[in-house]
mmCIF file of C-alpha atoms in Angstrom:
data_model
loop_
_atom_site.group_PDB
_atom_site.id
_atom_site.type_symbol
_atom_site.label_atom_id
_atom_site.label_comp_id
_atom_site.label_asym_id
_atom_site.label_seq_id
_atom_site.Cartn_x
_atom_site.Cartn_y
_atom_site.Cartn_z
ATOM 1 C CA MET A 16 -30.078 -18.552 28.285
ATOM 2 C CA PRO A 17 -26.479 -19.802 28.729
ATOM 3 C CA LYS A 18 -25.975 -22.757 31.083
ATOM 4 C CA VAL A 19 -24.404 -21.966 34.444
ATOM 5 C CA GLY A 20 -20.699 -22.782 34.512
ATOM 6 C CA MET A 21 -20.419 -22.956 30.720
ATOM 7 C CA GLU A 22 -19.088 -19.441 30.213
ATOM 8 C CA PRO A 23 -15.356 -20.210 30.623
ATOM 9 C CA ILE A 24 -15.691 -23.303 28.436
ATOM 10 C CA ARG A 25 -17.584 -21.491 25.685
ATOM 11 C CA ARG A 26 -15.300 -18.448 25.809
ATOM 12 C CA LYS A 27 -12.272 -20.700 25.428
ATOM 13 C CA SER A 28 -13.933 -22.564 22.620
ATOM 14 C CA LEU A 29 -14.734 -19.330 20.806
ATOM 15 C CA VAL A 30 -11.170 -18.034 21.263
ATOM 16 C CA GLU A 31 -9.739 -21.270 19.889
ATOM 17 C CA ALA A 32 -12.234 -21.127 17.010
ATOM 18 C CA ALA A 33 -11.169 -17.543 16.270
ATOM 19 C CA ILE A 34 -7.520 -18.605 16.180
ATOM 20 C CA SER A 35 -8.380 -21.474 13.876
ATOM 21 C CA ALA A 36 -10.481 -19.231 11.613
ATOM 22 C CA ILE A 37 -7.787 -16.584 11.354
ATOM 23 C CA HIS A 38 -5.252 -19.251 10.470
ATOM 24 C CA SER A 39 -7.522 -20.777 7.822
ATOM 25 C CA LYS A 40 -8.286 -17.417 6.184
ATOM 26 C CA GLY A 41 -4.869 -15.848 6.765
ATOM 27 C CA SER A 42 -6.538 -12.646 7.865
ATOM 28 C CA ILE A 43 -9.026 -11.207 10.326
ATOM 29 C CA ASP A 44 -11.635 -11.117 7.570
ATOM 30 C CA VAL A 45 -13.638 -13.705 9.473
ATOM 31 C CA THR A 46 -17.103 -13.193 10.865
ATOM 32 C CA ILE A 47 -18.503 -13.906 14.265
ATOM 33 C CA ARG A 48 -20.851 -16.319 12.483
ATOM 34 C CA GLU A 49 -17.907 -18.314 11.014
ATOM 35 C CA ILE A 50 -16.174 -18.375 14.382
ATOM 36 C CA ALA A 51 -19.365 -19.439 16.170
ATOM 37 C CA GLN A 52 -19.876 -22.287 13.657
ATOM 38 C CA ARG A 53 -16.315 -23.525 14.255
ATOM 39 C CA ALA A 54 -16.974 -23.405 18.023
ATOM 40 C CA GLY A 55 -20.276 -25.219 17.643
ATOM 41 C CA VAL A 56 -22.350 -22.427 19.172
ATOM 42 C CA SER A 57 -24.889 -19.986 17.828
ATOM 43 C CA GLN A 58 -23.950 -16.555 16.583
ATOM 44 C CA GLY A 59 -26.180 -15.090 19.304
ATOM 45 C CA LEU A 60 -24.307 -16.950 22.021
ATOM 46 C CA ALA A 61 -20.988 -15.741 20.577
ATOM 47 C CA HIS A 62 -22.284 -12.145 20.810
ATOM 48 C CA HIS A 63 -23.450 -12.873 24.353
ATOM 49 C CA TYR A 64 -19.880 -13.633 25.406
ATOM 50 C CA PHE A 65 -18.114 -11.062 23.179
ATOM 51 C CA ASN A 66 -19.578 -7.691 22.291
ATOM 52 C CA ASN A 67 -18.095 -7.746 18.815
ATOM 53 C CA LYS A 68 -15.439 -9.336 16.647
ATOM 54 C CA GLU A 69 -12.768 -6.942 17.908
ATOM 55 C CA ASP A 70 -13.321 -8.169 21.501
ATOM 56 C CA LEU A 71 -13.049 -11.771 20.351
ATOM 57 C CA LEU A 72 -9.853 -11.049 18.353
ATOM 58 C CA LEU A 73 -8.302 -9.312 21.326
ATOM 59 C CA SER A 74 -9.205 -12.267 23.546
ATOM 60 C CA ALA A 75 -7.524 -14.588 21.016
ATOM 61 C CA MET A 76 -4.389 -12.500 21.213
ATOM 62 C CA ARG A 77 -4.523 -12.396 25.027
ATOM 63 C CA HIS A 78 -4.795 -16.197 24.944
ATOM 64 C CA LEU A 79 -1.607 -16.452 22.887
ATOM 65 C CA LEU A 80 0.150 -13.914 25.083
ATOM 66 C CA ALA A 81 -0.814 -15.938 28.142
ATOM 67 C CA GLU A 82 0.576 -19.074 26.584
ATOM 68 C CA TYR A 83 3.806 -17.160 25.780
ATOM 69 C CA ARG A 84 3.943 -15.842 29.358
ATOM 70 C CA ARG A 85 3.567 -19.396 30.751
ATOM 71 C CA GLU A 86 6.388 -20.567 28.466
ATOM 72 C CA VAL A 87 8.680 -17.746 29.584
ATOM 73 C CA ARG A 88 7.899 -18.441 33.238
ATOM 74 C CA ALA A 89 8.541 -22.153 32.836
ATOM 75 C CA LYS A 90 11.932 -21.486 31.280
ATOM 76 C CA LEU A 91 12.775 -18.817 33.885
ATOM 77 C CA GLU A 92 12.118 -21.330 36.707
ATOM 78 C CA GLU A 93 15.128 -23.299 35.474
ATOM 79 C CA ALA A 94 17.397 -20.243 35.360
ATOM 80 C CA THR A 95 19.288 -18.866 38.343
ATOM 81 C CA THR A 96 21.583 -16.156 37.003
ATOM 82 C CA PRO A 97 20.740 -13.043 34.966
ATOM 83 C CA HIS A 98 22.585 -14.539 32.013
ATOM 84 C CA GLU A 99 20.574 -17.770 32.233
ATOM 85 C CA ARG A 100 17.351 -15.774 32.530
ATOM 86 C CA LEU A 101 18.185 -13.841 29.372
ATOM 87 C CA ILE A 102 18.818 -17.065 27.516
ATOM 88 C CA ALA A 103 15.495 -18.447 28.867
ATOM 89 C CA ILE A 104 13.622 -15.388 27.550
ATOM 90 C CA ILE A 105 15.227 -15.713 24.115
ATOM 91 C CA ARG A 106 14.476 -19.419 23.888
ATOM 92 C CA ALA A 107 10.881 -19.016 25.085
ATOM 93 C CA SER A 108 10.349 -16.181 22.576
ATOM 94 C CA LEU A 109 11.764 -18.107 19.649
ATOM 95 C CA GLY A 110 11.034 -21.682 20.712
ATOM 96 C CA SER A 111 9.075 -24.190 18.663
ATOM 97 C CA GLU A 112 5.922 -23.558 20.803
ATOM 98 C CA GLN A 113 5.732 -20.075 19.274
ATOM 99 C CA PHE A 114 5.886 -21.439 15.742
ATOM 100 C CA ARG A 115 2.735 -23.543 15.603
ATOM 101 C CA PRO A 116 1.005 -22.567 12.334
ATOM 102 C CA GLU A 117 -2.062 -21.140 14.077
ATOM 103 C CA THR A 118 0.090 -19.070 16.446
ATOM 104 C CA ILE A 119 2.108 -17.672 13.571
ATOM 105 C CA SER A 120 -1.005 -16.709 11.643
ATOM 106 C CA VAL A 121 -2.550 -14.868 14.576
ATOM 107 C CA TRP A 122 0.703 -13.054 15.486
ATOM 108 C CA LEU A 123 1.310 -11.881 11.930
ATOM 109 C CA VAL A 124 -2.277 -10.733 11.458
ATOM 110 C CA PHE A 125 -2.194 -9.088 14.868
ATOM 111 C CA TYR A 126 0.918 -7.020 13.987
ATOM 112 C CA VAL A 127 -0.936 -5.659 10.973
ATOM 113 C CA HIS A 128 -4.225 -5.161 12.867
ATOM 114 C CA ALA A 129 -2.408 -3.185 15.588
ATOM 115 C CA GLN A 130 -1.730 -0.453 13.016
ATOM 116 C CA GLU A 131 -5.481 0.160 12.662
ATOM 117 C CA SER A 132 -6.895 -0.695 16.111
ATOM 118 C CA ASP A 133 -6.012 1.330 19.203
ATOM 119 C CA LYS A 134 -6.938 -1.610 21.479
ATOM 120 C CA ALA A 135 -4.762 -4.013 19.503
ATOM 121 C CA HIS A 136 -1.934 -1.503 19.468
ATOM 122 C CA ALA A 137 -2.230 -1.094 23.266
ATOM 123 C CA LEU A 138 -2.093 -4.884 23.724
ATOM 124 C CA LEU A 139 0.973 -5.169 21.468
ATOM 125 C CA SER A 140 2.591 -2.320 23.402
ATOM 126 C CA ILE A 141 2.102 -4.198 26.664
ATOM 127 C CA TYR A 142 3.857 -7.211 25.194
ATOM 128 C CA SER A 143 6.707 -5.003 23.950
ATOM 129 C CA ARG A 144 7.107 -3.192 27.238
ATOM 130 C CA ARG A 145 7.171 -6.440 29.255
ATOM 131 C CA LEU A 146 9.739 -8.005 26.988
ATOM 132 C CA ARG A 147 11.959 -4.920 27.153
ATOM 133 C CA SER A 148 11.532 -4.631 30.928
ATOM 134 C CA ASN A 149 12.434 -8.276 31.522
ATOM 135 C CA LEU A 150 15.505 -7.905 29.315
ATOM 136 C CA ILE A 151 16.658 -4.702 31.043
ATOM 137 C CA TYR A 152 16.161 -6.188 34.502
ATOM 138 C CA ASN A 153 18.480 -9.089 33.678
ATOM 139 C CA LEU A 154 20.960 -7.065 31.635
ATOM 140 C CA LYS A 155 21.609 -4.414 34.315
ATOM 141 C CA PRO A 156 23.757 -6.613 36.549
ATOM 142 C CA LEU A 157 25.780 -7.634 33.488
ATOM 143 C CA ILE A 158 26.282 -4.421 31.565
ATOM 144 C CA GLY A 159 24.852 -1.573 33.650
ATOM 145 C CA ALA A 160 23.956 1.659 31.840
ATOM 146 C CA ARG A 161 24.028 0.008 28.386
ATOM 147 C CA SER A 162 21.162 -2.329 29.339
ATOM 148 C CA GLY A 163 18.407 -0.171 27.735
ATOM 149 C CA ALA A 164 20.073 -0.012 24.357
ATOM 150 C CA VAL A 165 21.057 -3.703 24.377
ATOM 151 C CA ALA A 166 17.517 -4.670 25.481
ATOM 152 C CA GLU A 167 16.070 -2.666 22.590
ATOM 153 C CA GLY A 168 18.430 -4.449 20.197
ATOM 154 C CA MET A 169 17.521 -7.861 21.579
ATOM 155 C CA ALA A 170 13.776 -7.156 21.505
ATOM 156 C CA SER A 171 14.038 -5.906 17.944
ATOM 157 C CA MET A 172 15.964 -8.987 16.956
ATOM 158 C CA ILE A 173 13.457 -11.295 18.683
ATOM 159 C CA ASP A 174 10.505 -9.679 16.923
ATOM 160 C CA GLY A 175 12.245 -9.349 13.577
ATOM 161 C CA LEU A 176 13.674 -12.864 13.586
ATOM 162 C CA TYR A 177 10.287 -14.220 14.668
ATOM 163 C CA ILE A 178 8.706 -12.677 11.572
ATOM 164 C CA ARG A 179 11.511 -13.858 9.289
ATOM 165 C CA LYS A 180 11.364 -17.398 10.636
ATOM 166 C CA ALA A 181 7.561 -17.425 10.529
ATOM 167 C CA LEU A 182 7.681 -16.379 6.897
ATOM 168 C CA GLY A 183 10.379 -18.930 6.058
ATOM 169 C CA SER A 184 12.927 -16.304 5.088
ATOM 170 C CA LEU A 185 15.573 -17.280 7.655
ATOM 171 C CA PRO A 186 18.347 -19.120 5.827
ATOM 172 C CA ALA A 187 18.494 -22.868 6.368
ATOM 173 C CA GLY A 188 20.640 -23.920 9.266
ATOM 174 C CA MET A 189 20.309 -20.595 11.021
ATOM 175 C CA SER A 190 18.684 -20.555 14.404
ATOM 176 C CA ALA A 191 16.861 -17.375 15.349
ATOM 177 C CA ALA A 192 17.542 -17.995 19.070
ATOM 178 C CA GLU A 193 21.248 -18.584 18.434
ATOM 179 C CA LEU A 194 21.496 -15.320 16.486
ATOM 180 C CA VAL A 195 20.028 -13.354 19.399
ATOM 181 C CA GLU A 196 22.191 -15.256 21.905
ATOM 182 C CA ASP A 197 25.277 -14.406 19.782
ATOM 183 C CA TYR A 198 24.301 -10.741 19.895
ATOM 184 C CA LEU A 199 23.824 -10.982 23.655
ATOM 185 C CA GLU A 200 27.276 -12.548 24.172
ATOM 186 C CA ARG A 201 28.955 -9.878 22.030
ATOM 187 C CA GLN A 202 27.225 -7.120 24.037
ATOM 188 C CA ILE A 203 28.179 -8.669 27.393
ATOM 189 C CA GLY A 204 31.776 -9.102 26.160
ATOM 190 C CA GLN A 205 32.217 -5.410 25.268
#
């Protein structure tokens, strides 16, 4: 029987172990048993907290999305104008915090997994809609009716440049954030 008060601690430990296992393997071809061993708990206890591996993987992604959301909010607190808020979103999305090796591994695997899993696809869609919504909200005062198209361009650049930078295919000396910021400035200037 699990100890009272240990559930949040063990859940967090299992989520962190899942992230670590995915990073080590480079895929989601990890077992609940491997994850439980990394977390220092029994396989049975892991199943007690998570019905199956899919639930645990989704919790790992929610954990990373929550970290991302906290980073965005922290940067937004420093911003006062729509333009500053857009820069904050770009920098939070493409900041060094998002490029920890474990974070990269889980994001890349999650993009692929979302093609096969309805639940993973739904979670990825929530991230995409929030990003687009935040961009549109801050673009509207600056460019009005064009805000939807520009937000889509910015979101596509953020996701695409994240993948390119994560895979090391962004040319040396190029900053992913600066490329998106340049696009933003050109769109505002039109």
